[in-house]
Short mmCIF file of C-alpha atoms in Angstrom, two decimals:
data_model
loop_
_atom_site.label_atom_id
_atom_site.label_comp_id
_atom_site.label_asym_id
_atom_site.label_seq_id
_atom_site.Cartn_x
_atom_site.Cartn_y
_atom_site.Cartn_z
CA MET A 337 -216.80 13.63 72.18
CA VAL A 338 -214.76 10.54 72.86
CA GLY A 339 -211.04 10.05 73.43
CA ALA A 340 -209.05 6.90 74.13
CA VAL A 341 -205.53 6.10 75.31
CA VAL A 342 -203.67 2.77 75.27
CA VAL A 343 -200.93 2.15 77.84
CA ASP A 344 -198.74 -0.91 77.22
CA ALA A 345 -197.87 -3.59 79.78
CA SER A 346 -194.83 -1.61 80.95
CA GLY A 347 -196.93 1.48 81.66
CA GLN A 348 -195.81 3.47 78.62
CA LEU A 349 -198.09 5.37 76.27
CA ALA A 350 -198.66 3.18 73.21
CA GLY A 351 -201.47 4.86 71.31
CA GLU A 352 -204.17 7.48 71.48
CA GLY A 353 -207.09 8.64 69.37
CA TYR A 354 -210.35 10.56 69.36
CA HIS A 355 -213.59 10.60 67.40
CA ARG A 356 -213.24 13.51 64.99
CA ARG A 357 -216.72 13.60 63.46
CA ALA A 358 -219.64 11.41 62.46
CA GLY A 359 -218.59 8.75 59.99
CA GLN A 360 -214.95 8.83 61.08
CA PRO A 361 -213.19 6.06 63.06
CA HIS A 362 -214.11 5.87 66.72
CA ALA A 363 -211.60 6.76 69.41
CA GLU A 364 -210.91 3.17 70.44
CA GLN A 365 -210.19 2.14 66.87
CA GLU A 366 -207.70 4.97 66.40
CA ALA A 367 -205.94 4.30 69.70
CA LEU A 368 -205.71 0.53 69.20
CA GLU A 369 -204.45 0.88 65.64
CA ALA A 370 -201.80 3.34 66.83
CA ALA A 371 -200.74 0.93 69.59
CA GLY A 372 -200.60 -2.14 67.36
CA ASP A 373 -199.10 -5.19 69.09
CA ARG A 374 -198.20 -3.08 72.12
CA ALA A 375 -201.87 -3.07 73.10
CA ARG A 376 -201.64 -6.77 74.07
CA GLY A 377 -201.51 -7.05 77.84
CA GLY A 378 -201.95 -3.31 78.24
CA THR A 379 -204.76 -1.00 79.40
CA LEU A 380 -207.27 0.96 77.34
CA TYR A 381 -208.70 4.14 78.87
CA VAL A 382 -211.82 5.59 77.22
CA ASN A 383 -214.36 8.15 78.43
CA LEU A 384 -217.42 6.46 76.89
CA GLU A 385 -218.45 2.79 76.70
CA PRO A 386 -217.26 1.11 73.48
CA CYS A 387 -220.19 0.54 71.16
CA ASN A 388 -221.53 -2.88 70.29
CA HIS A 389 -223.86 -2.05 67.39
CA VAL A 390 -222.56 -3.01 63.99
CA HIS A 391 -221.65 0.21 62.20
CA ARG A 392 -218.44 -1.49 61.09
CA GLN A 393 -216.77 -4.89 61.48
CA PRO A 394 -215.76 -5.52 64.17
CA SER A 395 -217.73 -3.34 66.59
CA CYS A 396 -215.65 -1.24 68.98
CA ALA A 397 -216.31 -3.64 71.86
CA GLN A 398 -215.22 -6.59 69.72
CA ALA A 399 -212.13 -4.70 68.55
CA VAL A 400 -211.17 -4.09 72.17
CA VAL A 401 -211.41 -7.82 72.92
CA GLN A 402 -209.46 -8.77 69.80
CA SER A 403 -206.69 -6.30 70.63
CA GLY A 404 -205.64 -8.42 73.61
CA VAL A 405 -205.69 -5.62 76.19
CA HIS A 406 -205.67 -6.90 79.76
CA ARG A 407 -207.72 -4.10 81.29
CA VAL A 408 -210.27 -1.51 80.14
CA VAL A 409 -211.13 1.61 82.13
CA ILE A 410 -214.39 3.31 81.06
CA SER A 411 -215.63 6.59 82.49
CA MET A 412 -219.33 6.09 81.78
CA ALA A 413 -221.80 3.69 80.22
CA ASP A 414 -223.30 4.82 76.92
CA PRO A 415 -226.92 6.01 77.37
CA ASP A 416 -227.71 5.20 73.72
CA GLN A 417 -230.41 2.50 73.74
CA ARG A 418 -228.40 0.46 71.22
CA VAL A 419 -225.58 0.15 73.75
CA ARG A 420 -226.51 0.80 77.42
CA GLY A 421 -224.10 -1.68 78.94
CA ALA A 422 -224.02 -4.17 76.06
CA GLY A 423 -220.53 -3.09 75.04
CA ILE A 424 -219.29 -3.47 78.60
CA LYS A 425 -220.89 -6.93 78.80
CA ILE A 426 -219.05 -8.08 75.65
CA ILE A 427 -215.71 -6.97 77.10
CA GLU A 428 -216.34 -8.47 80.54
CA SER A 429 -217.60 -11.75 79.05
CA ALA A 430 -214.30 -12.10 77.21
CA GLY A 431 -212.48 -12.10 80.56
CA VAL A 432 -211.05 -8.60 80.20
CA GLU A 433 -210.78 -6.73 83.50
CA THR A 434 -213.24 -3.85 83.24
CA VAL A 435 -213.51 -0.76 85.45
CA VAL A 436 -216.47 1.59 84.95
CA GLY A 437 -217.09 4.98 86.56
CA LEU A 438 -213.67 6.66 86.78
CA GLN A 439 -214.27 10.43 86.34
CA GLU A 440 -217.88 9.67 85.42
CA GLU A 441 -219.20 13.12 86.30
CA ARG A 442 -216.61 14.85 84.13
CA ALA A 443 -217.38 12.46 81.29
CA GLN A 444 -221.09 13.26 81.52
CA ARG A 445 -220.36 16.99 81.51
CA LEU A 446 -218.15 16.59 78.44
CA ASN A 447 -221.02 14.94 76.57
CA GLU A 448 -223.97 16.64 78.24
CA PHE A 449 -225.61 17.38 74.88
CA TYR A 450 -225.40 13.74 73.83
CA VAL A 451 -226.52 12.38 77.20
CA LYS A 452 -229.60 14.63 77.40
CA HIS A 453 -230.67 13.71 73.87
CA ARG A 454 -230.18 9.96 74.34
CA VAL A 455 -232.01 9.90 77.68
CA THR A 456 -234.95 12.21 76.89
CA GLY A 457 -235.09 12.42 73.10
CA ARG A 458 -234.83 16.20 73.38
CA PRO A 459 -231.89 18.57 72.86
CA PHE A 460 -229.90 20.08 75.70
CA VAL A 461 -231.16 23.68 76.03
CA THR A 462 -228.86 26.59 76.85
CA ALA A 463 -230.19 30.11 77.45
CA LYS A 464 -227.80 32.89 76.45
CA PHE A 465 -228.13 36.62 76.92
CA ALA A 466 -226.07 39.76 77.46
CA MET A 467 -227.11 42.39 79.96
CA SER A 468 -225.92 45.43 81.84
CA LEU A 469 -224.87 45.39 85.48
CA ASP A 470 -228.42 46.34 86.46
CA GLY A 471 -229.99 43.60 84.37
CA LYS A 472 -231.05 45.43 81.21
CA ILE A 473 -230.76 44.10 77.66
CA ALA A 474 -231.54 47.42 75.98
CA THR A 475 -232.32 51.03 76.75
CA ARG A 476 -235.91 52.24 77.12
CA THR A 477 -235.74 53.31 73.45
CA GLY A 478 -234.73 49.81 72.36
CA GLU A 479 -231.02 50.40 71.67
CA SER A 480 -229.05 47.25 72.42
CA ARG A 481 -225.98 47.33 70.16
CA TRP A 482 -223.67 46.79 71.75
CA ILE A 483 -224.04 46.03 75.43
CA SER A 484 -221.43 43.30 75.42
CA SER A 485 -217.77 43.79 74.51
CA VAL A 486 -216.11 42.72 71.27
CA GLU A 487 -214.47 39.84 73.11
CA ALA A 488 -217.79 38.68 74.60
CA ARG A 489 -219.47 38.80 71.20
CA ALA A 490 -216.66 36.71 69.72
CA HIS A 491 -217.12 34.19 72.52
CA SER A 492 -220.87 34.04 71.86
CA HIS A 493 -220.13 33.05 68.27
CA LYS A 494 -218.14 30.10 69.64
CA LEU A 495 -221.29 29.11 71.52
CA ARG A 496 -223.27 29.21 68.30
CA HIS A 497 -220.59 27.15 66.59
CA SER A 498 -220.79 24.48 69.32
CA HIS A 499 -224.59 24.12 69.22
CA ASP A 500 -226.68 22.27 66.65
CA ALA A 501 -229.44 24.89 66.59
CA ILE A 502 -230.10 28.47 67.69
CA LEU A 503 -233.53 29.85 68.54
CA VAL A 504 -235.12 33.30 68.69
CA GLY A 505 -238.65 34.64 68.58
CA VAL A 506 -240.19 36.44 65.64
CA GLY A 507 -240.02 39.68 67.64
CA THR A 508 -236.22 39.56 67.44
CA VAL A 509 -236.43 38.90 63.70
CA LEU A 510 -238.73 41.89 63.15
CA ALA A 511 -236.69 44.22 65.35
CA ASP A 512 -233.13 43.27 64.37
CA ASP A 513 -233.28 41.16 61.17
CA PRO A 514 -230.41 38.99 62.48
CA GLU A 515 -228.44 36.48 60.42
CA LEU A 516 -228.10 34.11 63.39
CA SER A 517 -224.84 32.81 61.97
CA ALA A 518 -221.65 31.67 63.66
CA ARG A 519 -218.62 33.75 62.67
CA LEU A 520 -215.18 32.76 63.86
CA GLU A 521 -212.03 34.53 62.74
CA GLY A 522 -209.86 32.27 60.63
CA VAL A 523 -212.18 29.29 61.07
CA ASP A 524 -214.89 27.85 58.85
CA ALA A 525 -217.55 27.86 61.55
CA ARG A 526 -220.27 25.25 61.67
CA GLN A 527 -223.62 26.94 61.06
CA PRO A 528 -226.40 25.90 63.47
CA LEU A 529 -229.96 25.31 62.32
CA ARG A 530 -231.85 28.59 62.79
CA VAL A 531 -235.15 28.08 64.61
CA ILE A 532 -237.74 30.87 64.70
CA LEU A 533 -240.75 30.84 67.02
CA ASP A 534 -243.44 32.44 64.85
CA SER A 535 -246.94 31.22 65.65
CA LYS A 536 -248.63 33.59 63.14
CA LEU A 537 -246.00 33.45 60.36
CA ARG A 538 -245.01 37.11 60.62
CA THR A 539 -241.43 36.51 59.46
CA PRO A 540 -240.94 38.59 56.27
CA PRO A 541 -239.88 36.55 53.21
CA THR A 542 -237.07 39.11 52.81
CA ALA A 543 -235.67 38.49 56.30
CA LYS A 544 -232.09 37.23 56.49
CA VAL A 545 -233.29 34.09 58.22
CA ALA A 546 -235.93 33.33 55.55
CA GLY A 547 -233.60 31.03 53.66
CA PRO A 548 -232.15 27.54 53.79
CA ASN A 549 -231.05 26.09 57.14
CA THR A 550 -233.99 27.76 58.89
CA LEU A 551 -236.93 26.09 60.60
CA ILE A 552 -239.93 28.27 61.43
CA ALA A 553 -242.07 26.80 64.19
CA THR A 554 -245.65 27.95 63.74
CA THR A 555 -249.27 27.03 64.46
CA ARG A 556 -250.56 27.68 60.96
CA ALA A 557 -249.65 26.34 57.54
CA GLY A 558 -247.79 28.59 55.13
CA GLU A 559 -244.49 29.39 53.45
CA VAL A 560 -241.81 31.94 54.25
CA GLY A 561 -239.15 32.35 51.60
CA GLN A 562 -236.89 29.30 51.40
CA ALA A 563 -237.26 28.49 55.09
CA GLU A 564 -238.92 25.27 56.22
CA THR A 565 -242.08 25.66 58.26
CA VAL A 566 -243.36 23.08 60.73
CA VAL A 567 -246.85 23.29 62.21
CA LEU A 568 -246.95 22.48 65.91
CA PRO A 569 -249.65 22.57 68.61
CA GLY A 570 -250.51 25.97 70.03
CA ALA A 571 -250.60 26.78 73.73
CA ALA A 572 -253.54 28.49 75.44
CA ASP A 573 -252.00 31.90 74.67
CA GLY A 574 -251.70 31.02 70.97
CA ARG A 575 -247.93 30.58 71.03
CA VAL A 576 -246.12 27.49 69.83
CA GLU A 577 -245.92 24.79 72.49
CA LEU A 578 -242.27 24.36 73.36
CA GLY A 579 -242.37 20.72 74.45
CA PRO A 580 -243.52 19.43 71.04
CA LEU A 581 -240.95 21.71 69.39
CA LEU A 582 -238.13 20.14 71.41
CA ASP A 583 -239.49 16.69 70.56
CA GLU A 584 -239.42 17.60 66.87
CA LEU A 585 -235.87 18.91 67.07
CA GLY A 586 -234.80 15.77 68.91
CA ARG A 587 -236.29 13.57 66.18
CA ARG A 588 -234.23 15.55 63.67
CA GLY A 589 -231.04 14.68 65.53
CA ILE A 590 -230.57 18.10 67.14
CA LEU A 591 -228.59 17.44 70.32
CA SER A 592 -228.20 21.04 71.51
CA LEU A 593 -230.27 24.21 71.27
CA LEU A 594 -229.03 27.73 72.07
CA VAL A 595 -231.91 30.02 73.04
CA GLU A 596 -231.05 33.67 72.42
CA GLY A 597 -234.43 35.20 73.19
CA GLY A 598 -235.86 37.78 73.38
CA ALA A 599 -237.25 38.34 76.83
CA ASP A 600 -240.63 36.66 76.29
CA VAL A 601 -239.01 33.63 74.67
CA HIS A 602 -236.61 33.24 77.59
CA ALA A 603 -239.54 33.57 80.00
CA SER A 604 -241.50 30.86 78.17
CA PHE A 605 -238.61 28.41 78.37
CA PHE A 606 -237.91 29.16 82.04
CA GLU A 607 -241.58 28.95 82.99
CA ALA A 608 -241.84 25.57 81.27
CA GLY A 609 -238.74 24.31 83.08
CA LEU A 610 -236.96 23.60 79.79
CA ILE A 611 -233.63 25.40 80.34
CA ASP A 612 -230.69 23.17 81.25
CA LYS A 613 -227.88 25.72 81.37
CA VAL A 614 -227.42 29.48 81.34
CA HIS A 615 -224.70 31.67 79.82
CA VAL A 616 -224.93 35.33 80.85
CA TYR A 617 -222.57 38.08 79.70
CA VAL A 618 -222.64 40.94 82.21
CA ALA A 619 -221.31 44.27 80.94
CA PRO A 620 -219.89 46.85 83.39
CA MET A 621 -222.48 49.52 82.63
CA VAL A 622 -225.66 50.77 84.25
CA ILE A 623 -228.56 51.50 81.88
CA GLY A 624 -231.44 52.15 84.28
CA GLY A 625 -235.01 53.01 83.38
CA ARG A 626 -238.26 51.36 84.42
CA ALA A 627 -239.16 50.78 80.78
CA ALA A 628 -235.80 49.27 79.82
CA PRO A 629 -236.29 45.54 79.17
CA SER A 630 -234.68 42.73 81.13
CA PRO A 631 -233.51 39.42 79.64
CA VAL A 632 -236.41 37.38 81.03
CA GLY A 633 -239.91 38.79 80.60
CA GLY A 634 -243.26 37.25 81.41
CA GLU A 635 -245.00 37.55 84.76
CA GLY A 636 -242.12 36.13 86.76
CA VAL A 637 -242.37 34.13 89.96
CA HIS A 638 -244.50 35.23 92.90
CA LEU A 639 -242.20 33.78 95.56
CA LEU A 640 -238.41 33.66 95.68
CA ALA A 641 -238.69 30.00 96.61
CA ASP A 642 -240.16 29.36 93.14
CA ALA A 643 -237.33 31.09 91.28
CA PRO A 644 -235.09 28.79 89.23
CA ARG A 645 -231.64 28.74 90.80
CA LEU A 646 -228.30 27.86 89.29
CA ARG A 647 -225.85 25.27 90.58
CA GLU A 648 -222.24 24.66 89.68
CA VAL A 649 -221.97 28.37 88.99
CA ASP A 650 -218.80 29.59 87.34
CA SER A 651 -217.58 33.01 86.26
CA THR A 652 -214.79 34.21 84.04
CA ARG A 653 -213.59 37.52 82.63
CA ILE A 654 -214.03 38.06 78.90
CA GLY A 655 -212.78 41.46 77.82
CA ASP A 656 -214.41 43.92 80.21
CA ASP A 657 -217.41 41.64 80.67
CA LEU A 658 -218.11 38.88 83.14
CA LEU A 659 -219.41 35.55 81.84
CA ILE A 660 -221.53 33.67 84.38
CA THR A 661 -222.55 30.08 83.66
CA GLY A 662 -224.53 27.55 85.63
CA TYR A 663 -227.00 24.69 85.44
CA VAL A 664 -230.66 25.20 86.27
CA ASP A 665 -231.27 23.33 89.51
CA VAL A 666 -234.98 22.54 89.32
CA HIS A 667 -237.05 21.57 86.28
CA ARG A 668 -240.78 21.70 86.56
CA ASP A 669 -242.92 19.27 84.60
CA SER A 670 -243.71 20.44 81.09
#
């Protein structure tokens, strides 16, 4: 997500633009074209380093130089290996005053999906779940619809819309037969790739997810409806190894993955240190019950010191629910 603004030599706004989607003009190109001759002697502000690779003539960095701007302010260098400072070097070598690092942290947050993918080759992973005030995701009988409010569920569909892929385990498929689609009122929502963890290929061919735009990660060869299956290494417990799965998704250009569980799936990702961010919808109800499931299963940590903690925690009211977000502070090796 890139935006650019051109201010002319007198300090007045001359042009602005943003990158709308892949294949469309880049932000700098839009802003400079809007500014026209007023760009000469002015300043270009952009939140990501202008690219230098030739996807068009001229490259963005070359276009900046040719525009005649006197100064360029860039929030962050591009972590893409095709750029990584090369665009900045082109601009500086042309004698254009260049400032790098203004609002860098905010720029990295804006493009955290992109940055994670370009640096590690893996998608940015967000864990999302809804729970009661006492940390339950269902009653002891398995009833879970609906813990979260209408407003919270609508917000969760925005999360799906903003991610490239959404993941659940086969247990969720067997129990709920979900569509795993993004539904936004009045908007043609972007549909994420549906990823199913199913080491033994138990997904029924009649399941709603057993169609196009679904990838079933498994440890054995086979077919499930119209879904694509990919065979990956199995862990000691027979489940799909998550690291190789993230590598595969990264190779497919998946920048962001929304993990919606269930409890054992969340536990596997947390235990492997693969969660980057958490979105939790907390409903103002108390379910109780020793047998009622919690959002993260598994064995759990033995010591509080080993528990993953969140930083940059934020909370906001959505309907009657509370949405808590934060970044996982410590990642263990996987």
